[in-house]
Amino acid sequence: MKKLNKITALAFLVITFLSCFEEKESASAVANNSESETTQEHPKLILTAQGVKNIRAQLGSIPIFDKTLEKVKAEVDAEIVAGIEVPIPKDYSGGYTHSRHKQNWFILQKAGVLYQILDDEKYAKYVKDMLMQYEALYKTLPLHPKTRSYARGKLFWQCLNDSNWLVYVSQAYDCIYNYLSEEERNTLETNLFRPFADHISIDSPQFYQRVHNHSTWGNAAVGMIGLVMNDEELIDRALYGIKDLKLDANKKDDDGGFLNKDGKAGFLANIEEPFSPDGYYNEGPYYQRYAMYPFLVFAEGLHNVKPELKIFEYKDGVLLKSINALLNLSDADGDFFPLNDGQKGMSYYNGSLVTAVDISYHYGNQDPGLLSIAKEQNQVLLDDSGLAVALGIKNGKEKPFNKKSINLSDGPKGAQGGVGILRNKDIELVFKYASQGSSHGHYDKLSYSLYENGEEVIQDYGLARFVNIEQKGGGNYLKENKTWAKQTIAHNTVTQNEISHYGGKYDIGSQHHPELQYYNFDSEAVQVVSAMENNAYPGTEMLRTMALISDNDFEKPFMLDIMKVTSKKANQYDFPYYYFGQVIQTNFEYKTPETLKPLGPKNGYQHLFVESMANAKNENSKFTWMNNQKFYTLTTLTNNKDELLFTRIGANDPEFNLRRDPGLLLRRKNTKNTIFVSVIETHGSYSPVTESAVNSKSSISELKVVYNSEDYTAIKLTHVSGKIQLFITVNRETSKEKKHNLKIDNKNYEWSGSYYFE
């Protein structure tokens, strides 16, 4: 009996063990299945299944979100009524077929989102029907018939636009994924999406396998469709580039930039290389704005599907940092400063910045300043991040986005120059001492532009292009972008011997950059940045110090500019000021020629008419002009050998591709070492209604260099009231801790730090 009981007990233990083992196995299988289902759960890119539930629960109670939804619904409904059109590609940018396919990618993405939020099958059907038409068309397409691009697409004349299409359409596919049958998904993936991804990557490595805003779009396109399809090969290709591929390091793109000189490629490399630790993007804010959309929507998809990558923490969270940098690279009206190839008027009201602001708020530290910008934008994304912003605004959390003086380093490690933005009341000074900026860079070392309350006072020309206007070069870059806009003489900096910086050669310019001397924003009265350039002209050193100074004796803050040039030989130096408005007064006599002639034969000089000429007669040459009913005065140091030329852009431009903007150019010939010192005041106003001018004259009676050595430069400003002010900049040992002692006119000056002002 005891033996039987032992057997019974043993059997019970075995059965119990097996039962527990089976339960464990069953639980494991359920967990694995659940994990698999989570991986396959749709939507999962910019929208998530939980996010859709949250949005539906809040609809009707979140004003900015509801308003955006209503607008998008009206737009998509109108397109549905109009019917689907998928034409055979044939045009450049701005042409009908280009514009139609571009409109289609936007509408597809919006229709997919509407299907998820409104749960209305008509939107899913519309997306499916259009995708099936693209599937039927795409498998028949050769390369695009227009041959200008270094990397031709199939739907568009360049792979860049094909990538744009796939970035947006992958979101639409994600939204209707579960609406489609398995057979329909297989058809789309086999005949459209996978071949599409392969063409912009494997078939076009010169486009895809590099560090550039073009390849960022390509990486995001391949990666996002890979995330939707759960295709690890495509995701890996997106993150790290095409494995074991080597390209000719000397080949260049259409803009003169190297295709793959350093062998770096993939989405992560495109985060590591162009962004500085401060978030400055080396191509400038115009292209940073353009690239932020693929950077952020792909990052959002990676965050949702592959959280283990911690993409928003990559490189110390630089993607989110870059949005703050980009917003600071805008003027008082929100327009981005046109550094490098940049179109004026592009602003943070652009859709890419709606994406940037919403994603930065949702995945960052919920900065209430971003909510104020979102409120100005008056729209949000129809996704999880847009909901977060809408709720933040609804709950009254927004605060002003306060733009202050900021210095943004350039280069992957922050050691390749930078951009200083000085802000003092309504005046903004943008001092560019950045690196070449990839193939979209300009030869404009130590250049600047000046703004008052969002209006240009001294301009940076920007790019020479009519974007998406077909009549002007197919909407693409014009030849004048290279012959004028990129050249040094087109910028407010020194041109030596009528030759552009680095000889106007990208190969040389991409190897060098200016060096920061110092910046100091500690004082509300003085904001200052100083930088040096040693390689623009071999044997010549340029040291420029720029300051915005606020003083009670001046109506508004004024700009002080000190450009110190040291050379091993005598040269001709040209120093322009590209102003806007009408000449009011000068203290020099100028003569106007009967026939307008170009200033020179090449390097941008061929595009400048000389409208009048003068010889400087005074130690201070003064020029007052009026623009937008406000007065501005330039006071600059001159000698009796200097020439002053009023110029006008537009020579050798028979198709009127360039704006006819004015300039004043200071020319100094046969000079070895020299210093250019200028002050620009903003003052007064004019009313055409009362016909009265207020404070129309300069407040400066004299500008003078009272000390200039290798170590220090001291500038004395004398106000019309007789008040004297002294500004001393340190040229060498510029640390804040360094103590200085300098004797000027039998008076000792002692201070610590990089500058002195009293």
XYZ file of C-alpha atoms in Angstrom, residues 494 496-497 532-543 564-569 571 573 672-673:
25
model
C 36.451 91.119 -47.892
C 41.022 90.134 -52.213
C 42.278 90.858 -55.750
C 39.590 84.479 -37.677
C 40.148 83.067 -41.183
C 43.654 82.070 -42.345
C 43.031 79.992 -45.452
C 40.663 81.927 -47.708
C 43.716 83.635 -49.220
C 47.113 81.995 -48.663
C 49.372 84.394 -46.820
C 46.492 86.575 -45.596
C 44.862 86.572 -42.161
C 41.409 88.056 -41.645
C 40.213 88.767 -38.112
C 41.645 93.431 -39.441
C 43.554 92.146 -42.500
C 47.199 91.070 -42.305
C 48.970 89.932 -45.472
C 52.441 89.045 -46.664
C 52.020 91.176 -49.799
C 46.645 93.508 -52.430
C 40.628 94.749 -51.014
C 49.438 95.058 -47.368
C 48.045 95.245 -43.834
